[in-house]
Each structure stands twice: as structure tokens, then as C-alpha cells.
Amino acid sequence: MEIIGAGFHCNLSEVHLNQIDPNNWEEQEKAFKAGALAVAVLLHHKFDEPRYQYSREIDPIVGVSFTGLFDFFVNAFGIDWLKWWEAGRPAQWGITGKTTQYYLSDYFKQKEADYLNRWRDIVHTQVWDYCDRHGLRRPNRCTTVQPAGTKSLLTGASPGWHPPKAQRFIRRITFGKNDPVALACIDYGYNVIPSQSDKDEKGNLLTDPFDPRCSEWLVEIPIAVSWADLPGADAIDISLFSALAQMDFYLNVQGNYACHNTSATIEFRESEIEQLGTRIYEAIQNDEGYVSAALLARFDDRQSFPRLPFEPIDKAEYDRLSAEVLVRRKTHDFKKALHRYDLGDLAEAGPAGCDSDKCFLPDKQPESSN
């Protein structure tokens, strides 16, 4: 959770922007009003734990978040916005106009801020109005961007404000062996392989998911973002988006929408470390709203990390894998397939609690005191 503090509970909601028309202001207003009401009504809850109730009374905490922002802006601005990202989101980019010249970069930056400010204002107005009408203490800040990886997958959204891993990719979700949901996925046509942790006595990855030595499964799902077929989008390599470009977009979100922190993971290569460090220092010194961001190294050699949760693929591979899913599919009713295996008596079923890139990194062992 990206709400800073201790000894309290926070009410959270999330708007899936990839499902919303960028030109439909009424639809956007309804979505953020709904998100605001979802967190505001929970302020009526009374905690049995005194310290939580006391915290709620003196400082109620709510956070309306969103996911799919990147997809939303691609749909709003088109291929030129992606090209600006490809160029690193420079301040002076894309001169246009016949008589009066202006930069597309200025237009994009301002329009991003306009959307973000409008949504923030809708949320605060709705939450405060509800609190005033029901005699509740107003939260003094109501917007955040929470971690949204798994929930984003439900609607095919890029997580939070982040760019997707690629226009098309294989999503691998970890399940226990013979998990009812995984078995239903097999009937639905998705491929299943052993997880990264299942190896033979020589340390080689297992290939047969039904091998007795296999303990976990990876369900492989070919996925394409909503704008994958946008003309020219395939020519842009999202993995090359610079750390500085990510930082610039994150700061625009933090400065114009999030009154709490923004969940942010900046992906970088070794050559970008010094520039990124300098930019973070400048953001702090100049009071640009920077709070915190996770930093994650990019690994271009995927052979060193096989069977990752996200594996970028091209259109031809996506089309091939999608066709194979249809060939293997035994049923078009996933719910019916799930009921075939889930008898309702399993305490735990479904995806692993965490299967992100970071969860597969080995824990650092404490150094011996000897």
C-alpha cells in the first residue's frame, strides 16, 4: 500500500482507465465519483480495536487510485505520444503548426496534467460532499496510485501509471500443481508448464507439468494490450523507454493527481544509474513532489531468467500462441470448467500470492557473526 503512516487502516478503490473513453468526460466523472463513494462510505465503519478507531476519528485515510493510465493516454493522444516516449519525453519535441509553431511535448504534458487534475478534483469534491452530508470528518487527501499488477490483469490494463512490458507478451501465473483454477485453464486451452522452482537432480528446469517432481505450475496466457494494433505501435520498443522518461511521467502523476504517494517502479539499465540518481536528487532539492520509487534493473538477457511472469513477444508469436489456445480448447465456458474441478472444499486455490519479477529473487541471507 502506498499510504505513508502506521497504526491505521485505509479505504482504497481503483478506476480502470483502459475501459474509459478519453473523450467522454461524463463517463470519466461517473467513474471517479463511484471510486470516491466506494471509499467514503467505509468511513462509517467502527473498529473494535481502539487505536484504529482513534486514528480513524482524528485522521480518516482514503485513497482513490487508478490503473491503465498509459493505455488511456495512448488512446487519447495516439502514436505521436508513444514516439515522444521513445524519444525520452524531452521538453522540446515535435514542432508542429504552419503559422504559429508549438511543441507537441508541451501539449502532451499539459493535457496529461489537465486529465489528472480534473480526476483529483472530482474525487475530493465527492468525498468531502459525502462526509459533510453524513457528519463524517473529512479526509484531507483522497488520491493515490496503489500497486495494481494483478488487478490490472482482470481488464488487460497496464499497471497503475506504468507502461506495459510490451505490446504483446506471455503472462505466466503461478499455481499449485493440480489447482482447480489451473486445471480449468488447461480445459480452456492455456498451456501449462512447471514453475521456475521445479528442477531435476542436475538443476535443469522440468518440462513436464505432470512430472512427480513438479510442485507448481505456470499457466501461460498470450496477452495483447488494447492498442497493440494501432498503426505504427509495433515499431516502438517499450523496453527501451528510458528511466528518465519514466521518472518524468511518474512526477507528472505525483504532482497533479496523487495526494498520497504514487506506487512507482522505475526500470533502468546500468548506463542510466548516474543520470537517474541525479534526477532523483534534483526532484528532492527542487521540491517537485517526489516521495519514493522502487528501482528495478532491466535484464536484456532473458535466458538468465527463464519463465519470467512477463515475456515480450512479437505479433507473429502472439497470433501463433492464440491460435494454439483455440485448438486445445475443450470448452468455451470457463466457469463450467472450474466447477468440474472445484468441489468447494478447498481452503486455498487460485494464483500464488505474489509472482512478480521481484518475488523470484533469492532472499539475502544474514551474514554470519563468526
mmCIF file of N, CA, C and O in Angstrom, residues 105-185:
data_model
loop_
_atom_site.group_PDB
_atom_site.id
_atom_site.type_symbol
_atom_site.label_atom_id
_atom_site.label_comp_id
_atom_site.label_asym_id
_atom_site.label_seq_id
_atom_site.Cartn_x
_atom_site.Cartn_y
_atom_site.Cartn_z
ATOM 1 N N SER A 105 5.307 18.201 -27.348
ATOM 2 C CA SER A 105 5.654 17.827 -25.971
ATOM 3 C C SER A 105 4.944 18.732 -24.965
ATOM 4 O O SER A 105 4.461 18.260 -23.928
ATOM 5 N N ASP A 106 4.868 20.023 -25.249
ATOM 6 C CA ASP A 106 4.159 20.945 -24.356
ATOM 7 C C ASP A 106 2.681 20.585 -24.280
ATOM 8 O O ASP A 106 2.066 20.608 -23.203
ATOM 9 N N TYR A 107 2.114 20.253 -25.438
ATOM 10 C CA TYR A 107 0.697 19.888 -25.496
ATOM 11 C C TYR A 107 0.440 18.620 -24.689
ATOM 12 O O TYR A 107 -0.491 18.571 -23.864
ATOM 13 N N PHE A 108 1.266 17.580 -24.910
ATOM 14 C CA PHE A 108 1.073 16.317 -24.206
ATOM 15 C C PHE A 108 1.199 16.491 -22.696
ATOM 16 O O PHE A 108 0.380 15.978 -21.925
ATOM 17 N N LYS A 109 2.219 17.208 -22.274
ATOM 18 C CA LYS A 109 2.464 17.384 -20.842
ATOM 19 C C LYS A 109 1.299 18.120 -20.177
ATOM 20 O O LYS A 109 0.854 17.744 -19.081
ATOM 21 N N GLN A 110 0.812 19.147 -20.849
ATOM 22 C CA GLN A 110 -0.292 19.916 -20.278
ATOM 23 C C GLN A 110 -1.586 19.121 -20.267
ATOM 24 O O GLN A 110 -2.346 19.166 -19.294
ATOM 25 N N LYS A 111 -1.857 18.378 -21.345
ATOM 26 C CA LYS A 111 -3.083 17.588 -21.404
ATOM 27 C C LYS A 111 -3.059 16.470 -20.368
ATOM 28 O O LYS A 111 -4.095 16.158 -19.766
ATOM 29 N N GLU A 112 -1.899 15.839 -20.152
ATOM 30 C CA GLU A 112 -1.783 14.847 -19.083
ATOM 31 C C GLU A 112 -2.181 15.472 -17.749
ATOM 32 O O GLU A 112 -2.972 14.913 -16.986
ATOM 33 N N ALA A 113 -1.606 16.649 -17.474
ATOM 34 C CA ALA A 113 -1.885 17.333 -16.211
ATOM 35 C C ALA A 113 -3.358 17.715 -16.099
ATOM 36 O O ALA A 113 -3.949 17.632 -15.011
ATOM 37 N N ASP A 114 -3.973 18.129 -17.211
ATOM 38 C CA ASP A 114 -5.380 18.509 -17.189
ATOM 39 C C ASP A 114 -6.265 17.334 -16.781
ATOM 40 O O ASP A 114 -7.171 17.482 -15.939
ATOM 41 N N TYR A 115 -6.026 16.172 -17.392
ATOM 42 C CA TYR A 115 -6.788 14.973 -17.024
ATOM 43 C C TYR A 115 -6.594 14.655 -15.541
ATOM 44 O O TYR A 115 -7.553 14.413 -14.800
ATOM 45 N N LEU A 116 -5.337 14.610 -15.117
ATOM 46 C CA LEU A 116 -5.021 14.215 -13.740
ATOM 47 C C LEU A 116 -5.626 15.180 -12.718
ATOM 48 O O LEU A 116 -6.185 14.751 -11.700
ATOM 49 N N ASN A 117 -5.524 16.466 -12.972
ATOM 50 C CA ASN A 117 -6.094 17.459 -12.064
ATOM 51 C C ASN A 117 -7.613 17.357 -12.001
ATOM 52 O O ASN A 117 -8.204 17.483 -10.922
ATOM 53 N N ARG A 118 -8.228 17.136 -13.144
ATOM 54 C CA ARG A 118 -9.695 17.029 -13.178
ATOM 55 C C ARG A 118 -10.155 15.835 -12.350
ATOM 56 O O ARG A 118 -11.086 15.949 -11.550
ATOM 57 N N TRP A 119 -9.501 14.687 -12.515
ATOM 58 C CA TRP A 119 -9.896 13.484 -11.765
ATOM 59 C C TRP A 119 -9.687 13.687 -10.258
ATOM 60 O O TRP A 119 -10.528 13.290 -9.458
ATOM 61 N N ARG A 120 -8.565 14.312 -9.889
ATOM 62 C CA ARG A 120 -8.295 14.569 -8.474
ATOM 63 C C ARG A 120 -9.368 15.461 -7.865
ATOM 64 O O ARG A 120 -9.862 15.200 -6.762
ATOM 65 N N ASP A 121 -9.755 16.503 -8.609
ATOM 66 C CA ASP A 121 -10.772 17.424 -8.093
ATOM 67 C C ASP A 121 -12.123 16.733 -7.943
ATOM 68 O O ASP A 121 -12.865 17.006 -6.983
ATOM 69 N N ILE A 122 -12.470 15.857 -8.893
ATOM 70 C CA ILE A 122 -13.731 15.115 -8.798
ATOM 71 C C ILE A 122 -13.749 14.274 -7.531
ATOM 72 O O ILE A 122 -14.741 14.242 -6.791
ATOM 73 N N VAL A 123 -12.643 13.579 -7.265
ATOM 74 C CA VAL A 123 -12.559 12.694 -6.104
ATOM 75 C C VAL A 123 -12.718 13.488 -4.809
ATOM 76 O O VAL A 123 -13.530 13.137 -3.938
ATOM 77 N N HIS A 124 -11.953 14.567 -4.662
ATOM 78 C CA HIS A 124 -12.013 15.333 -3.428
ATOM 79 C C HIS A 124 -13.391 15.979 -3.226
ATOM 80 O O HIS A 124 -13.922 15.978 -2.110
ATOM 81 N N THR A 125 -13.957 16.513 -4.278
ATOM 82 C CA THR A 125 -15.285 17.122 -4.169
ATOM 83 C C THR A 125 -16.324 16.103 -3.724
ATOM 84 O O THR A 125 -17.147 16.370 -2.842
ATOM 85 N N GLN A 126 -16.274 14.895 -4.308
ATOM 86 C CA GLN A 126 -17.263 13.865 -3.989
ATOM 87 C C GLN A 126 -17.087 13.338 -2.567
ATOM 88 O O GLN A 126 -18.067 13.194 -1.824
ATOM 89 N N VAL A 127 -15.847 13.054 -2.169
ATOM 90 C CA VAL A 127 -15.601 12.536 -0.823
ATOM 91 C C VAL A 127 -16.001 13.564 0.226
ATOM 92 O O VAL A 127 -16.688 13.246 1.213
ATOM 93 N N TRP A 128 -15.602 14.806 0.031
ATOM 94 C CA TRP A 128 -15.896 15.841 1.029
ATOM 95 C C TRP A 128 -17.389 16.134 1.102
ATOM 96 O O TRP A 128 -17.939 16.377 2.184
ATOM 97 N N ASP A 129 -18.063 16.126 -0.054
ATOM 98 C CA ASP A 129 -19.503 16.345 -0.054
ATOM 99 C C ASP A 129 -20.213 15.236 0.724
ATOM 100 O O ASP A 129 -21.128 15.505 1.519
ATOM 101 N N TYR A 130 -19.781 13.989 0.504
ATOM 102 C CA TYR A 130 -20.404 12.865 1.217
ATOM 103 C C TYR A 130 -20.171 12.984 2.723
ATOM 104 O O TYR A 130 -21.095 12.789 3.522
ATOM 105 N N CYS A 131 -18.942 13.322 3.100
ATOM 106 C CA CYS A 131 -18.619 13.447 4.525
ATOM 107 C C CYS A 131 -19.424 14.566 5.180
ATOM 108 O O CYS A 131 -19.928 14.411 6.305
ATOM 109 N N ASP A 132 -19.571 15.681 4.501
ATOM 110 C CA ASP A 132 -20.324 16.801 5.045
ATOM 111 C C ASP A 132 -21.791 16.423 5.246
ATOM 112 O O ASP A 132 -22.418 16.790 6.257
ATOM 113 N N ARG A 133 -22.366 15.690 4.301
ATOM 114 C CA ARG A 133 -23.785 15.332 4.385
ATOM 115 C C ARG A 133 -24.045 14.274 5.453
ATOM 116 O O ARG A 133 -25.178 14.161 5.949
ATOM 117 N N HIS A 134 -23.019 13.501 5.807
ATOM 118 C CA HIS A 134 -23.213 12.418 6.775
ATOM 119 C C HIS A 134 -22.498 12.672 8.102
ATOM 120 O O HIS A 134 -22.405 11.767 8.931
ATOM 121 N N GLY A 135 -22.020 13.877 8.306
ATOM 122 C CA GLY A 135 -21.406 14.226 9.577
ATOM 123 C C GLY A 135 -20.114 13.487 9.857
ATOM 124 O O GLY A 135 -19.791 13.207 11.021
ATOM 125 N N LEU A 136 -19.354 13.194 8.826
ATOM 126 C CA LEU A 136 -18.075 12.496 8.979
ATOM 127 C C LEU A 136 -16.924 13.484 8.845
ATOM 128 O O LEU A 136 -17.029 14.489 8.128
ATOM 129 N N ARG A 137 -15.842 13.201 9.516
ATOM 130 C CA ARG A 137 -14.659 14.048 9.403
ATOM 131 C C ARG A 137 -14.078 13.905 7.997
ATOM 132 O O ARG A 137 -13.937 12.800 7.478
ATOM 133 N N ARG A 138 -13.750 15.020 7.386
ATOM 134 C CA ARG A 138 -13.187 14.988 6.027
ATOM 135 C C ARG A 138 -11.757 14.441 6.026
ATOM 136 O O ARG A 138 -10.926 14.916 6.818
ATOM 137 N N PRO A 139 -11.427 13.511 5.143
ATOM 138 C CA PRO A 139 -10.012 13.209 4.903
ATOM 139 C C PRO A 139 -9.367 14.425 4.238
ATOM 140 O O PRO A 139 -10.005 15.108 3.427
ATOM 141 N N ASN A 140 -8.126 14.720 4.585
ATOM 142 C CA ASN A 140 -7.504 15.909 3.991
ATOM 143 C C ASN A 140 -6.801 15.611 2.670
ATOM 144 O O ASN A 140 -6.315 16.527 2.009
ATOM 145 N N ARG A 141 -6.753 14.345 2.270
ATOM 146 C CA ARG A 141 -6.192 13.951 0.977
ATOM 147 C C ARG A 141 -6.823 12.623 0.591
ATOM 148 O O ARG A 141 -6.971 11.743 1.422
ATOM 149 N N CYS A 142 -7.164 12.482 -0.689
ATOM 150 C CA CYS A 142 -8.037 11.364 -1.073
ATOM 151 C C CYS A 142 -7.554 10.567 -2.283
ATOM 152 O O CYS A 142 -8.233 9.636 -2.714
ATOM 153 N N THR A 143 -6.416 10.927 -2.851
ATOM 154 C CA THR A 143 -5.993 10.263 -4.087
ATOM 155 C C THR A 143 -4.622 9.615 -3.925
ATOM 156 O O THR A 143 -3.752 10.136 -3.228
ATOM 157 N N THR A 144 -4.449 8.496 -4.590
ATOM 158 C CA THR A 144 -3.189 7.765 -4.563
ATOM 159 C C THR A 144 -3.101 6.925 -5.838
ATOM 160 O O THR A 144 -4.070 6.862 -6.616
ATOM 161 N N VAL A 145 -1.961 6.302 -6.062
ATOM 162 C CA VAL A 145 -1.845 5.258 -7.077
ATOM 163 C C VAL A 145 -1.252 4.053 -6.377
ATOM 164 O O VAL A 145 -0.080 4.063 -5.996
ATOM 165 N N GLN A 146 -2.074 3.050 -6.167
ATOM 166 C CA GLN A 146 -1.643 1.882 -5.418
ATOM 167 C C GLN A 146 -1.031 0.844 -6.347
ATOM 168 O O GLN A 146 -1.216 0.900 -7.561
ATOM 169 N N PRO A 147 -0.274 -0.117 -5.808
ATOM 170 C CA PRO A 147 0.214 -1.226 -6.634
ATOM 171 C C PRO A 147 -0.973 -1.946 -7.271
ATOM 172 O O PRO A 147 -1.952 -2.249 -6.593
ATOM 173 N N ALA A 148 -0.893 -2.201 -8.582
ATOM 174 C CA ALA A 148 -2.093 -2.689 -9.282
ATOM 175 C C ALA A 148 -1.779 -3.786 -10.290
ATOM 176 O O ALA A 148 -2.510 -3.940 -11.264
ATOM 177 N N GLY A 149 -0.712 -4.539 -10.077
ATOM 178 C CA GLY A 149 -0.331 -5.518 -11.086
ATOM 179 C C GLY A 149 -1.362 -6.581 -11.362
ATOM 180 O O GLY A 149 -1.819 -6.748 -12.490
ATOM 181 N N THR A 150 -1.770 -7.318 -10.324
ATOM 182 C CA THR A 150 -2.678 -8.441 -10.525
ATOM 183 C C THR A 150 -4.070 -7.973 -10.922
ATOM 184 O O THR A 150 -4.682 -8.512 -11.853
ATOM 185 N N LYS A 151 -4.611 -6.957 -10.230
ATOM 186 C CA LYS A 151 -5.953 -6.489 -10.552
ATOM 187 C C LYS A 151 -6.025 -5.900 -11.963
ATOM 188 O O LYS A 151 -7.064 -5.987 -12.624
ATOM 189 N N SER A 152 -4.931 -5.322 -12.422
ATOM 190 C CA SER A 152 -4.922 -4.757 -13.770
ATOM 191 C C SER A 152 -5.155 -5.825 -14.820
ATOM 192 O O SER A 152 -5.741 -5.569 -15.881
ATOM 193 N N LEU A 153 -4.683 -7.042 -14.538
ATOM 194 C CA LEU A 153 -4.831 -8.130 -15.500
ATOM 195 C C LEU A 153 -6.294 -8.482 -15.741
ATOM 196 O O LEU A 153 -6.642 -9.036 -16.781
ATOM 197 N N LEU A 154 -7.166 -8.174 -14.779
ATOM 198 C CA LEU A 154 -8.575 -8.522 -14.919
ATOM 199 C C LEU A 154 -9.206 -7.824 -16.117
ATOM 200 O O LEU A 154 -10.134 -8.354 -16.732
ATOM 201 N N THR A 155 -8.721 -6.629 -16.452
ATOM 202 C CA THR A 155 -9.264 -5.895 -17.597
ATOM 203 C C THR A 155 -8.211 -5.650 -18.673
ATOM 204 O O THR A 155 -8.442 -4.881 -19.600
ATOM 205 N N GLY A 156 -7.050 -6.275 -18.536
ATOM 206 C CA GLY A 156 -5.993 -6.082 -19.529
ATOM 207 C C GLY A 156 -5.335 -4.727 -19.466
ATOM 208 O O GLY A 156 -4.801 -4.240 -20.469
ATOM 209 N N ALA A 157 -5.350 -4.095 -18.293
ATOM 210 C CA ALA A 157 -4.778 -2.757 -18.148
ATOM 211 C C ALA A 157 -3.288 -2.820 -17.851
ATOM 212 O O ALA A 157 -2.816 -3.748 -17.195
ATOM 213 N N SER A 158 -2.551 -1.824 -18.312
ATOM 214 C CA SER A 158 -1.173 -1.653 -17.874
ATOM 215 C C SER A 158 -1.202 -1.215 -16.417
ATOM 216 O O SER A 158 -2.035 -0.392 -16.042
ATOM 217 N N PRO A 159 -0.315 -1.733 -15.564
ATOM 218 C CA PRO A 159 -0.445 -1.499 -14.124
ATOM 219 C C PRO A 159 -0.209 -0.045 -13.712
ATOM 220 O O PRO A 159 0.818 0.540 -14.039
ATOM 221 N N GLY A 160 -1.169 0.501 -12.965
ATOM 222 C CA GLY A 160 -1.007 1.866 -12.454
ATOM 223 C C GLY A 160 -0.762 2.868 -13.569
ATOM 224 O O GLY A 160 -1.525 2.971 -14.519
ATOM 225 N N TRP A 161 0.337 3.621 -13.430
ATOM 226 C CA TRP A 161 0.722 4.589 -14.464
ATOM 227 C C TRP A 161 1.773 4.007 -15.406
ATOM 228 O O TRP A 161 2.103 4.617 -16.432
ATOM 229 N N HIS A 162 2.301 2.823 -15.079
ATOM 230 C CA HIS A 162 3.455 2.281 -15.780
ATOM 231 C C HIS A 162 3.144 1.859 -17.221
ATOM 232 O O HIS A 162 2.020 1.440 -17.516
ATOM 233 N N PRO A 163 4.146 1.939 -18.093
ATOM 234 C CA PRO A 163 3.999 1.325 -19.408
ATOM 235 C C PRO A 163 3.887 -0.190 -19.263
ATOM 236 O O PRO A 163 4.380 -0.766 -18.287
ATOM 237 N N PRO A 164 3.245 -0.866 -20.203
ATOM 238 C CA PRO A 164 3.220 -2.329 -20.157
ATOM 239 C C PRO A 164 4.608 -2.881 -20.471
ATOM 240 O O PRO A 164 5.509 -2.146 -20.891
ATOM 241 N N LYS A 165 4.789 -4.176 -20.250
ATOM 242 C CA LYS A 165 6.074 -4.798 -20.570
ATOM 243 C C LYS A 165 6.323 -4.783 -22.075
ATOM 244 O O LYS A 165 7.462 -4.709 -22.529
ATOM 245 N N ALA A 166 5.253 -4.899 -22.848
ATOM 246 C CA ALA A 166 5.348 -4.901 -24.307
ATOM 247 C C ALA A 166 3.932 -4.777 -24.855
ATOM 248 O O ALA A 166 2.944 -4.862 -24.107
ATOM 249 N N GLN A 167 3.832 -4.569 -26.187
ATOM 250 C CA GLN A 167 2.504 -4.540 -26.794
ATOM 251 C C GLN A 167 1.830 -5.904 -26.681
ATOM 252 O O GLN A 167 0.627 -6.015 -26.508
ATOM 253 N N ARG A 168 2.654 -6.960 -26.763
ATOM 254 C CA ARG A 168 2.160 -8.333 -26.643
ATOM 255 C C ARG A 168 3.155 -9.108 -25.795
ATOM 256 O O ARG A 168 4.363 -8.936 -25.932
ATOM 257 N N PHE A 169 2.636 -9.983 -24.943
ATOM 258 C CA PHE A 169 3.523 -10.739 -24.069
ATOM 259 C C PHE A 169 2.848 -12.015 -23.585
ATOM 260 O O PHE A 169 1.615 -12.166 -23.681
ATOM 261 N N ILE A 170 3.660 -12.930 -23.099
ATOM 262 C CA ILE A 170 3.146 -14.116 -22.425
ATOM 263 C C ILE A 170 3.085 -13.801 -20.945
ATOM 264 O O ILE A 170 4.088 -13.423 -20.339
ATOM 265 N N ARG A 171 1.920 -13.938 -20.358
ATOM 266 C CA ARG A 171 1.760 -13.757 -18.914
ATOM 267 C C ARG A 171 1.750 -15.136 -18.267
ATOM 268 O O ARG A 171 0.927 -15.980 -18.615
ATOM 269 N N ARG A 172 2.687 -15.365 -17.355
ATOM 270 C CA ARG A 172 2.773 -16.642 -16.650
ATOM 271 C C ARG A 172 2.329 -16.437 -15.203
ATOM 272 O O ARG A 172 2.918 -15.644 -14.472
ATOM 273 N N ILE A 173 1.303 -17.176 -14.811
ATOM 274 C CA ILE A 173 0.729 -17.055 -13.468
ATOM 275 C C ILE A 173 0.992 -18.341 -12.700
ATOM 276 O O ILE A 173 0.735 -19.444 -13.194
ATOM 277 N N THR A 174 1.504 -18.209 -11.494
ATOM 278 C CA THR A 174 1.896 -19.360 -10.681
ATOM 279 C C THR A 174 0.711 -19.937 -9.917
ATOM 280 O O THR A 174 -0.022 -19.212 -9.247
ATOM 281 N N PHE A 175 0.542 -21.261 -10.023
ATOM 282 C CA PHE A 175 -0.468 -22.005 -9.277
ATOM 283 C C PHE A 175 0.183 -23.221 -8.639
ATOM 284 O O PHE A 175 1.248 -23.677 -9.083
ATOM 285 N N GLY A 176 -0.465 -23.778 -7.629
ATOM 286 C CA GLY A 176 -0.067 -25.070 -7.119
ATOM 287 C C GLY A 176 -0.417 -26.148 -8.139
ATOM 288 O O GLY A 176 -1.356 -25.994 -8.929
ATOM 289 N N LYS A 177 0.333 -27.236 -8.142
ATOM 290 C CA LYS A 177 0.058 -28.332 -9.063
ATOM 291 C C LYS A 177 -1.352 -28.866 -8.820
ATOM 292 O O LYS A 177 -1.775 -29.050 -7.675
ATOM 293 N N ASN A 178 -2.088 -29.073 -9.901
ATOM 294 C CA ASN A 178 -3.465 -29.583 -9.865
ATOM 295 C C ASN A 178 -4.449 -28.626 -9.202
ATOM 296 O O ASN A 178 -5.534 -29.034 -8.774
ATOM 297 N N ASP A 179 -4.088 -27.340 -9.114
ATOM 298 C CA ASP A 179 -5.016 -26.339 -8.614
ATOM 299 C C ASP A 179 -6.260 -26.312 -9.517
ATOM 300 O O ASP A 179 -6.143 -26.384 -10.746
ATOM 301 N N PRO A 180 -7.468 -26.227 -8.943
ATOM 302 C CA PRO A 180 -8.686 -26.244 -9.757
ATOM 303 C C PRO A 180 -8.719 -25.163 -10.839
ATOM 304 O O PRO A 180 -9.181 -25.412 -11.955
ATOM 305 N N VAL A 181 -8.245 -23.960 -10.501
ATOM 306 C CA VAL A 181 -8.244 -22.884 -11.493
ATOM 307 C C VAL A 181 -7.284 -23.224 -12.636
ATOM 308 O O VAL A 181 -7.597 -23.016 -13.813
ATOM 309 N N ALA A 182 -6.119 -23.784 -12.305
ATOM 310 C CA ALA A 182 -5.153 -24.158 -13.333
ATOM 311 C C ALA A 182 -5.695 -25.282 -14.211
ATOM 312 O O ALA A 182 -5.508 -25.270 -15.438
ATOM 313 N N LEU A 183 -6.372 -26.248 -13.606
ATOM 314 C CA LEU A 183 -6.970 -27.342 -14.382
ATOM 315 C C LEU A 183 -8.041 -26.807 -15.324
ATOM 316 O O LEU A 183 -8.162 -27.253 -16.477
ATOM 317 N N ALA A 184 -8.812 -25.822 -14.850
ATOM 318 C CA ALA A 184 -9.815 -25.192 -15.714
ATOM 319 C C ALA A 184 -9.139 -24.440 -16.858
ATOM 320 O O ALA A 184 -9.642 -24.420 -17.990
ATOM 321 N N CYS A 185 -7.996 -23.819 -16.568
ATOM 322 C CA CYS A 185 -7.237 -23.116 -17.611
ATOM 323 C C CYS A 185 -6.782 -24.086 -18.702
ATOM 324 O O CYS A 185 -6.771 -23.741 -19.889
#
